[in-house]
mmCIF file of C-alpha atoms in Angstrom:
data_model
loop_
_atom_site.group_PDB
_atom_site.id
_atom_site.type_symbol
_atom_site.label_atom_id
_atom_site.label_comp_id
_atom_site.label_asym_id
_atom_site.label_seq_id
_atom_site.Cartn_x
_atom_site.Cartn_y
_atom_site.Cartn_z
ATOM 1 C CA MET A 1 64.760 47.573 313.820
ATOM 2 C CA LYS A 2 64.678 47.690 310.043
ATOM 3 C CA SER A 3 67.352 46.265 308.070
ATOM 4 C CA ARG A 4 69.692 48.357 305.939
ATOM 5 C CA ASP A 5 68.214 47.011 302.737
ATOM 6 C CA ALA A 6 64.657 47.712 303.882
ATOM 7 C CA LEU A 7 65.666 51.411 304.720
ATOM 8 C CA GLU A 8 67.244 51.672 301.267
ATOM 9 C CA ARG A 9 64.120 50.443 299.558
ATOM 10 C CA GLU A 10 62.037 52.944 301.372
ATOM 11 C CA VAL A 11 64.359 55.685 300.537
ATOM 12 C CA ALA A 12 64.270 54.650 296.898
ATOM 13 C CA VAL A 13 60.598 54.550 297.078
ATOM 14 C CA LEU A 14 60.204 57.838 298.648
ATOM 15 C CA GLY A 15 62.791 59.469 296.042
ATOM 16 C CA GLU A 16 60.707 58.011 293.231
ATOM 17 C CA ARG A 17 57.597 59.422 294.627
ATOM 18 C CA ILE A 18 59.076 62.817 295.140
ATOM 19 C CA SER A 19 60.513 62.927 291.551
ATOM 20 C CA THR A 20 57.210 61.868 290.134
ATOM 21 C CA LEU A 21 55.344 64.502 292.411
ATOM 22 C CA SER A 22 57.912 67.063 291.022
ATOM 23 C CA ALA A 23 57.476 66.381 287.287
ATOM 24 C CA ALA A 24 53.696 66.254 287.754
ATOM 25 C CA VAL A 25 53.662 69.603 289.378
ATOM 26 C CA LEU A 26 55.951 71.008 286.579
ATOM 27 C CA ARG A 27 53.555 69.585 283.884
ATOM 28 C CA LEU A 28 50.711 71.286 285.776
ATOM 29 C CA GLY A 29 52.255 74.680 285.606
ATOM 30 C CA SER A 30 53.154 74.500 282.064
ATOM 31 C CA SER A 31 49.908 75.740 280.649
ATOM 32 C CA LEU A 32 47.214 78.434 281.578
ATOM 33 C CA GLU A 33 44.517 76.693 279.431
ATOM 34 C CA LEU A 34 41.806 75.636 281.954
ATOM 35 C CA ALA A 35 40.963 72.542 280.115
ATOM 36 C CA THR A 36 44.536 71.575 279.628
ATOM 37 C CA VAL A 37 45.195 72.175 283.451
ATOM 38 C CA LEU A 38 42.220 70.041 284.457
ATOM 39 C CA GLN A 39 43.035 67.109 282.242
ATOM 40 C CA GLU A 40 46.565 67.189 283.219
ATOM 41 C CA ALA A 41 45.509 67.305 287.049
ATOM 42 C CA ALA A 42 43.443 64.322 286.546
ATOM 43 C CA ASP A 43 45.909 62.298 284.534
ATOM 44 C CA SER A 44 48.692 63.167 286.972
ATOM 45 C CA ALA A 45 46.646 62.284 290.144
ATOM 46 C CA ARG A 46 45.975 58.990 288.656
ATOM 47 C CA THR A 47 49.771 58.240 287.870
ATOM 48 C CA LEU A 48 50.862 59.501 291.258
ATOM 49 C CA THR A 49 48.673 56.981 293.146
ATOM 50 C CA ARG A 50 48.509 54.278 290.474
ATOM 51 C CA ALA A 51 44.752 54.466 290.193
ATOM 52 C CA ARG A 52 42.897 53.038 287.331
ATOM 53 C CA TYR A 53 40.414 56.042 287.102
ATOM 54 C CA SER A 54 40.509 59.440 288.388
ATOM 55 C CA LEU A 55 37.880 62.228 288.341
ATOM 56 C CA ILE A 56 37.932 65.952 289.079
ATOM 57 C CA VAL A 57 34.731 67.872 290.014
ATOM 58 C CA THR A 58 35.328 71.457 290.362
ATOM 59 C CA VAL A 59 33.130 74.188 292.275
ATOM 60 C CA ASP A 60 32.445 77.878 291.827
ATOM 61 C CA GLU A 61 32.471 80.384 294.791
ATOM 62 C CA ALA A 62 28.945 79.449 295.633
ATOM 63 C CA GLY A 63 29.801 75.793 295.738
ATOM 64 C CA GLU A 64 27.998 74.743 292.598
ATOM 65 C CA THR A 65 29.441 72.227 290.257
ATOM 66 C CA ARG A 66 31.421 73.683 287.238
ATOM 67 C CA GLU A 67 33.683 71.314 285.511
ATOM 68 C CA PHE A 68 33.729 67.346 285.269
ATOM 69 C CA VAL A 69 36.947 65.789 284.089
ATOM 70 C CA THR A 70 37.847 62.150 284.027
ATOM 71 C CA SER A 71 40.946 59.995 283.424
ATOM 72 C CA GLY A 72 41.058 56.439 282.387
ATOM 73 C CA LEU A 73 37.411 56.253 281.412
ATOM 74 C CA THR A 74 36.220 55.685 277.793
ATOM 75 C CA PRO A 75 33.996 58.532 276.156
ATOM 76 C CA ASP A 76 30.951 56.339 276.737
ATOM 77 C CA GLU A 77 31.871 55.659 280.262
ATOM 78 C CA HIS A 78 32.436 59.325 280.843
ATOM 79 C CA ARG A 79 28.952 60.252 279.470
ATOM 80 C CA GLU A 80 27.210 57.420 281.593
ATOM 81 C CA LEU A 81 29.022 58.707 284.639
ATOM 82 C CA ALA A 82 27.994 62.417 283.941
ATOM 83 C CA ALA A 83 24.433 61.442 283.295
ATOM 84 C CA TRP A 84 24.042 59.169 286.463
ATOM 85 C CA PRO A 85 20.916 60.392 288.324
ATOM 86 C CA ASP A 86 22.682 59.774 291.720
ATOM 87 C CA GLY A 87 25.658 61.720 290.743
ATOM 88 C CA PRO A 88 24.932 65.177 291.833
ATOM 89 C CA THR A 89 23.664 64.087 295.294
ATOM 90 C CA LEU A 90 26.601 61.757 295.921
ATOM 91 C CA PHE A 91 29.188 64.409 294.781
ATOM 92 C CA ALA A 92 27.566 67.091 296.923
ATOM 93 C CA TYR A 93 27.922 64.686 299.913
ATOM 94 C CA LEU A 94 31.524 63.761 299.219
ATOM 95 C CA ARG A 95 32.387 67.441 298.454
ATOM 96 C CA ASP A 96 31.240 68.506 301.892
ATOM 97 C CA LEU A 97 33.444 65.903 303.884
ATOM 98 C CA PRO A 98 35.940 67.819 305.885
ATOM 99 C CA GLY A 99 38.932 66.031 304.556
ATOM 100 C CA SER A 100 40.437 63.394 302.693
ATOM 101 C CA PHE A 101 38.738 59.714 302.905
ATOM 102 C CA ARG A 102 39.415 56.086 301.701
ATOM 103 C CA LEU A 103 36.918 53.473 301.006
ATOM 104 C CA ALA A 104 37.755 49.840 300.949
ATOM 105 C CA ASP A 105 34.445 48.565 299.785
ATOM 106 C CA LEU A 106 32.886 51.090 297.493
ATOM 107 C CA PRO A 107 29.808 49.087 296.279
ATOM 108 C CA ASP A 108 28.787 48.294 299.803
ATOM 109 C CA TRP A 109 29.102 51.989 300.793
ATOM 110 C CA PHE A 110 26.831 52.882 297.899
ATOM 111 C CA ARG A 111 24.098 50.197 298.978
ATOM 112 C CA VAL A 112 24.172 51.168 302.714
ATOM 113 C CA ARG A 113 23.446 54.790 301.690
ATOM 114 C CA GLY A 114 20.746 54.073 299.154
ATOM 115 C CA TYR A 115 22.817 54.606 296.033
ATOM 116 C CA SER A 116 22.886 52.210 293.121
ATOM 117 C CA ASP A 117 26.076 50.427 292.665
ATOM 118 C CA GLU A 118 25.911 49.793 288.946
ATOM 119 C CA LEU A 119 28.427 52.342 288.310
ATOM 120 C CA ALA A 120 30.947 51.032 290.864
ATOM 121 C CA ARG A 121 33.454 49.546 288.517
ATOM 122 C CA GLU A 122 36.117 49.403 291.258
ATOM 123 C CA LYS A 123 35.942 48.353 294.812
ATOM 124 C CA THR A 124 38.416 50.950 296.353
ATOM 125 C CA LEU A 125 38.044 54.694 296.237
ATOM 126 C CA GLN A 126 39.959 57.719 297.676
ATOM 127 C CA GLY A 127 39.131 61.272 297.770
ATOM 128 C CA THR A 128 40.762 64.628 298.576
ATOM 129 C CA PRO A 129 39.394 68.190 298.441
ATOM 130 C CA MET A 130 41.343 70.803 296.363
ATOM 131 C CA ARG A 131 41.645 74.011 298.347
ATOM 132 C CA HIS A 132 43.546 77.246 297.524
ATOM 133 C CA ARG A 133 44.036 79.549 300.380
ATOM 134 C CA GLY A 134 41.356 78.021 302.344
ATOM 135 C CA VAL A 135 38.770 78.111 299.597
ATOM 136 C CA GLN A 136 37.174 74.873 298.200
ATOM 137 C CA VAL A 137 38.212 74.548 294.355
ATOM 138 C CA GLY A 138 36.999 71.152 293.824
ATOM 139 C CA ASN A 139 37.709 67.521 294.533
ATOM 140 C CA PHE A 140 39.765 64.526 293.485
ATOM 141 C CA PHE A 141 38.201 61.099 293.320
ATOM 142 C CA LEU A 142 40.326 58.079 292.485
ATOM 143 C CA ALA A 143 39.077 54.483 292.033
ATOM 144 C CA GLY A 144 40.956 51.121 291.670
ATOM 145 C CA LYS A 145 44.412 50.584 293.009
ATOM 146 C CA GLU A 146 46.389 48.950 290.107
ATOM 147 C CA ASP A 147 49.143 47.474 292.526
ATOM 148 C CA ALA A 148 47.476 46.771 295.701
ATOM 149 C CA PRO A 149 44.097 45.799 297.142
ATOM 150 C CA GLU A 150 43.256 49.393 298.384
ATOM 151 C CA PHE A 151 44.768 52.903 298.643
ATOM 152 C CA SER A 152 47.409 53.519 301.345
ATOM 153 C CA ALA A 153 47.992 56.401 303.814
ATOM 154 C CA ALA A 154 51.090 57.288 301.542
ATOM 155 C CA ASP A 155 48.602 57.580 298.554
ATOM 156 C CA GLU A 156 46.447 59.956 300.528
ATOM 157 C CA GLU A 157 49.446 61.911 301.624
ATOM 158 C CA MET A 158 50.633 62.098 297.989
ATOM 159 C CA LEU A 159 47.243 63.199 296.639
ATOM 160 C CA GLU A 160 46.850 65.856 299.331
ATOM 161 C CA LEU A 161 50.264 67.308 298.466
ATOM 162 C CA PHE A 162 49.363 67.331 294.729
ATOM 163 C CA ALA A 163 45.765 68.644 295.317
ATOM 164 C CA SER A 164 47.139 71.953 296.702
ATOM 165 C CA GLN A 165 49.300 72.435 293.628
ATOM 166 C CA ALA A 166 46.276 71.570 291.393
ATOM 167 C CA ALA A 167 44.020 73.990 293.094
ATOM 168 C CA ALA A 168 46.465 77.002 292.789
ATOM 169 C CA ALA A 169 47.009 76.081 289.017
ATOM 170 C CA ILE A 170 43.146 75.862 288.394
ATOM 171 C CA VAL A 171 42.811 79.332 290.161
ATOM 172 C CA ASN A 172 45.474 80.791 287.899
ATOM 173 C CA ALA A 173 44.095 79.258 284.863
ATOM 174 C CA ARG A 174 40.519 80.692 285.705
ATOM 175 C CA ALA A 175 41.953 84.023 286.375
ATOM 176 C CA HIS A 176 43.930 83.868 283.024
ATOM 177 C CA GLU A 177 40.529 82.863 281.211
ATOM 178 C CA GLN A 178 38.660 85.636 282.772
ATOM 179 C CA GLU A 179 41.389 88.272 281.934
ATOM 180 C CA ARG A 180 41.537 86.798 278.301
ATOM 181 C CA ARG A 181 37.885 87.295 277.960
ATOM 182 C CA ALA A 182 37.630 90.680 279.432
ATOM 183 C CA ARG A 183 40.584 91.683 277.060
ATOM 184 C CA ALA A 184 38.632 90.150 274.090
ATOM 185 C CA ASP A 185 35.555 92.024 275.064
ATOM 186 C CA LEU A 186 37.461 95.269 275.433
ATOM 187 C CA GLU A 187 39.190 94.834 272.078
ATOM 188 C CA ALA A 188 35.880 94.214 270.255
ATOM 189 C CA LEU A 189 34.400 97.169 271.873
ATOM 190 C CA ILE A 190 37.279 99.382 270.801
ATOM 191 C CA GLU A 191 37.352 97.906 267.402
ATOM 192 C CA THR A 192 33.785 98.537 266.588
ATOM 193 C CA THR A 193 33.288 101.908 268.265
ATOM 194 C CA PRO A 194 32.694 104.908 265.820
ATOM 195 C CA VAL A 195 35.377 106.994 267.629
ATOM 196 C CA GLY A 196 38.908 106.444 266.547
ATOM 197 C CA VAL A 197 41.375 105.128 269.354
ATOM 198 C CA MET A 198 45.146 105.137 268.908
ATOM 199 C CA VAL A 199 47.902 104.326 271.504
ATOM 200 C CA LEU A 200 51.205 106.055 270.939
ATOM 201 C CA ASP A 201 54.524 105.182 272.563
ATOM 202 C CA ALA A 202 55.888 108.396 274.277
ATOM 203 C CA ARG A 203 59.501 107.275 273.926
ATOM 204 C CA THR A 204 59.408 106.815 270.085
ATOM 205 C CA GLY A 205 56.122 108.790 269.146
ATOM 206 C CA ARG A 206 55.225 105.705 267.198
ATOM 207 C CA PRO A 207 51.706 104.075 267.172
ATOM 208 C CA VAL A 208 51.534 100.976 269.178
ATOM 209 C CA SER A 209 47.945 100.094 268.368
ATOM 210 C CA SER A 210 44.839 101.623 266.742
ATOM 211 C CA ASN A 211 41.209 100.589 265.896
ATOM 212 C CA ARG A 212 39.490 100.526 262.637
ATOM 213 C CA GLU A 213 38.190 104.242 262.793
ATOM 214 C CA ALA A 214 41.562 105.618 263.632
ATOM 215 C CA ASP A 215 43.077 103.741 260.569
ATOM 216 C CA ARG A 216 40.332 105.272 258.366
ATOM 217 C CA LEU A 217 41.086 108.771 259.441
ATOM 218 C CA ILE A 218 44.722 108.416 258.983
ATOM 219 C CA GLU A 219 44.224 106.646 255.592
ATOM 220 C CA SER A 220 42.430 109.702 254.289
ATOM 221 C CA LEU A 221 45.781 111.637 254.633
ATOM 222 C CA ARG A 222 47.886 109.366 252.449
ATOM 223 C CA ALA A 223 49.015 110.503 248.989
ATOM 224 C CA PRO A 224 46.832 109.596 245.904
ATOM 225 C CA ASP A 225 49.328 106.880 244.898
ATOM 226 C CA GLY A 226 48.490 105.332 248.298
ATOM 227 C CA ALA A 227 52.178 105.380 249.521
ATOM 228 C CA ALA A 228 52.447 105.059 253.388
ATOM 229 C CA ALA A 229 56.050 105.757 253.659
ATOM 230 C CA GLY A 230 56.995 108.833 255.339
ATOM 231 C CA LEU A 231 53.377 109.766 256.132
ATOM 232 C CA PRO A 232 54.116 110.618 259.999
ATOM 233 C CA GLU A 233 57.020 112.878 258.993
ATOM 234 C CA ARG A 234 54.855 114.897 256.414
ATOM 235 C CA VAL A 235 51.871 115.562 258.878
ATOM 236 C CA THR A 236 51.435 118.857 260.384
ATOM 237 C CA CYS A 237 49.175 119.260 263.567
ATOM 238 C CA ARG A 238 47.204 122.611 263.771
ATOM 239 C CA PHE A 239 45.657 123.450 267.198
ATOM 240 C CA GLY A 240 42.738 125.804 267.721
ATOM 241 C CA ASP A 241 44.984 128.434 269.204
ATOM 242 C CA GLY A 242 47.076 128.688 266.109
ATOM 243 C CA ARG A 243 49.971 126.413 267.276
ATOM 244 C CA GLU A 244 51.567 124.068 264.598
ATOM 245 C CA ILE A 245 53.491 120.923 265.398
ATOM 246 C CA ALA A 246 55.421 118.843 262.743
ATOM 247 C CA LEU A 247 54.529 115.151 263.578
ATOM 248 C CA ASP A 248 57.905 113.660 262.934
ATOM 249 C CA ALA A 249 58.945 110.859 265.403
ATOM 250 C CA LEU A 250 61.327 113.177 267.470
ATOM 251 C CA ALA A 251 59.155 116.052 267.748
ATOM 252 C CA LEU A 252 56.045 113.910 268.647
ATOM 253 C CA ALA A 253 57.883 111.937 271.209
ATOM 254 C CA ASP A 254 59.020 115.207 272.774
ATOM 255 C CA GLU A 255 55.366 116.494 272.954
ATOM 256 C CA LEU A 256 54.071 113.215 274.296
ATOM 257 C CA GLN A 257 56.563 113.124 277.141
ATOM 258 C CA LYS A 258 55.256 116.726 278.084
ATOM 259 C CA ALA A 259 51.595 115.674 277.420
ATOM 260 C CA GLY A 260 48.877 116.253 279.759
ATOM 261 C CA THR A 261 45.291 115.197 279.583
ATOM 262 C CA VAL A 262 43.472 116.827 276.566
ATOM 263 C CA ARG A 263 39.677 117.096 276.590
ATOM 264 C CA ALA A 264 37.678 117.892 273.424
ATOM 265 C CA GLU A 265 40.201 119.998 271.457
ATOM 266 C CA GLU A 266 39.621 120.661 268.016
ATOM 267 C CA ILE A 267 42.799 119.850 265.937
ATOM 268 C CA ALA A 268 43.475 119.692 262.244
ATOM 269 C CA LEU A 269 46.085 117.084 260.573
ATOM 270 C CA VAL A 270 47.344 118.437 257.344
ATOM 271 C CA VAL A 271 49.756 117.095 254.723
ATOM 272 C CA PRO A 272 51.247 118.867 251.696
ATOM 273 C CA GLY A 273 49.015 119.178 248.987
ATOM 274 C CA GLY A 274 46.194 120.473 250.995
ATOM 275 C CA ARG A 275 44.638 117.378 252.298
ATOM 276 C CA SER A 276 43.437 117.654 255.927
ATOM 277 C CA VAL A 277 41.253 116.199 258.383
ATOM 278 C CA SER A 278 39.654 117.975 261.318
ATOM 279 C CA LEU A 279 39.323 116.000 264.593
ATOM 280 C CA LEU A 280 37.959 116.385 268.041
ATOM 281 C CA VAL A 281 40.742 115.071 270.248
ATOM 282 C CA ASN A 282 41.007 113.544 273.869
ATOM 283 C CA ALA A 283 44.258 112.591 274.975
ATOM 284 C CA THR A 284 45.190 110.702 278.286
ATOM 285 C CA PRO A 285 48.807 110.040 279.250
ATOM 286 C CA ILE A 286 49.702 106.720 280.788
ATOM 287 C CA HIS A 287 52.564 106.816 283.288
ATOM 288 C CA GLY A 288 55.055 104.086 283.927
ATOM 289 C CA GLU A 289 56.460 102.986 287.241
ATOM 290 C CA ASP A 290 59.126 105.651 287.353
ATOM 291 C CA GLY A 291 56.598 108.282 286.930
ATOM 292 C CA THR A 292 57.398 109.345 283.293
ATOM 293 C CA VAL A 293 54.839 109.178 280.441
ATOM 294 C CA ALA A 294 55.059 105.635 278.937
ATOM 295 C CA SER A 295 52.261 105.958 276.389
ATOM 296 C CA VAL A 296 49.300 108.311 275.431
ATOM 297 C CA VAL A 297 45.768 106.974 274.660
ATOM 298 C CA VAL A 298 44.289 109.241 271.973
ATOM 299 C CA THR A 299 40.618 109.211 270.726
ATOM 300 C CA MET A 300 39.576 111.227 267.905
ATOM 301 C CA GLN A 301 36.228 112.029 266.284
ATOM 302 C CA ASP A 302 35.853 113.074 262.714
ATOM 303 C CA LEU A 303 34.411 116.547 262.627
ATOM 304 C CA ALA A 304 33.626 116.469 258.910
ATOM 305 C CA PRO A 305 29.997 115.106 259.577
ATOM 306 C CA LEU A 306 29.324 117.853 262.059
ATOM 307 C CA GLU A 307 30.790 120.549 259.639
ATOM 308 C CA GLU A 308 28.691 119.178 256.816
ATOM 309 C CA LEU A 309 25.639 119.323 259.288
ATOM 310 C CA ASP A 310 26.369 122.883 260.126
ATOM 311 C CA ARG A 311 26.751 123.701 256.410
ATOM 312 C CA LEU A 312 23.314 122.195 255.665
ATOM 313 C CA ARG A 313 21.850 123.941 258.568
ATOM 314 C CA ALA A 314 23.093 127.378 257.443
ATOM 315 C CA GLU A 315 21.868 126.613 254.048
ATOM 316 C CA PHE A 316 18.507 125.815 255.249
ATOM 317 C CA LEU A 317 18.223 128.839 257.457
ATOM 318 C CA GLY A 318 19.400 130.820 254.626
ATOM 319 C CA MET A 319 16.719 129.475 252.200
ATOM 320 C CA VAL A 320 14.061 129.894 255.010
ATOM 321 C CA SER A 321 15.134 133.577 255.484
ATOM 322 C CA HIS A 322 15.040 134.385 251.797
ATOM 323 C CA GLU A 323 11.624 132.764 251.389
ATOM 324 C CA LEU A 324 10.318 134.713 254.437
ATOM 325 C CA ARG A 325 11.781 138.017 253.107
ATOM 326 C CA THR A 326 10.189 137.705 249.564
ATOM 327 C CA PRO A 327 6.521 137.767 250.518
ATOM 328 C CA LEU A 328 7.311 140.675 252.915
ATOM 329 C CA ALA A 329 8.994 142.744 250.133
#
């Protein structure tokens, strides 16, 4: 039977491990940048198990290698390991092992399986798969135990607990990266489209965002002195059916709350002094969770080029008609 002192030492060690694991998990969840998450995972796994070196190899949905991150290696050692000819084959073999493993004599293990042991800088190795909801995300590999001849069952258990948290953090970081890339692509597409796009807050009637073309169309309504103040309050919206709405914030907000989908409606925006812009407008209301209209996405196309084209066509037809009538007369 263990003595009281031995039990207290075990409890203290267990408490320290739990505290270290909790701190590592908190650091892991403090960022959504994939590179930061991977490096933090590699550093924390090394600290938790008191390993000299740690390595993370992640895989994609098809099982192909994606990221390769190390901790404890110099830049030259990292590049040497990344360029190791036997690396891909060895990692593929270790990746497909069903669970965690520990090796007490890594150089001998390499030689028995026909691999070069020149990069076996440590004698001991442990590995653990990183899985999220049953899907393989990658693997941890840790080499060299700092305070013992080899890794223990407690090290293996600690790494398994941390691996599940690391896998979830990596999946979240990947999703964030994909979302950010998709958002950037969408913003670039909207910003460069020749059609004006504007999002209006239905509660206030104020613009939330707009692209370059929408800004250009609104800019044409500004006073000659360039003053922007009070522009929304001075604009009148004329519809094709003769209706007119003053676009002050309250009136516009009221209209937006009642807004339905608008398709290809010709609208003229007019300000005092006679300046106006004719637009072909589409509008789509976006409803909130309570069913009310939260915002409205408006696309607007400048009709001035089309009107100019119609004018030129009418002039051309008039000229042709005149030239044809003259010989006949």
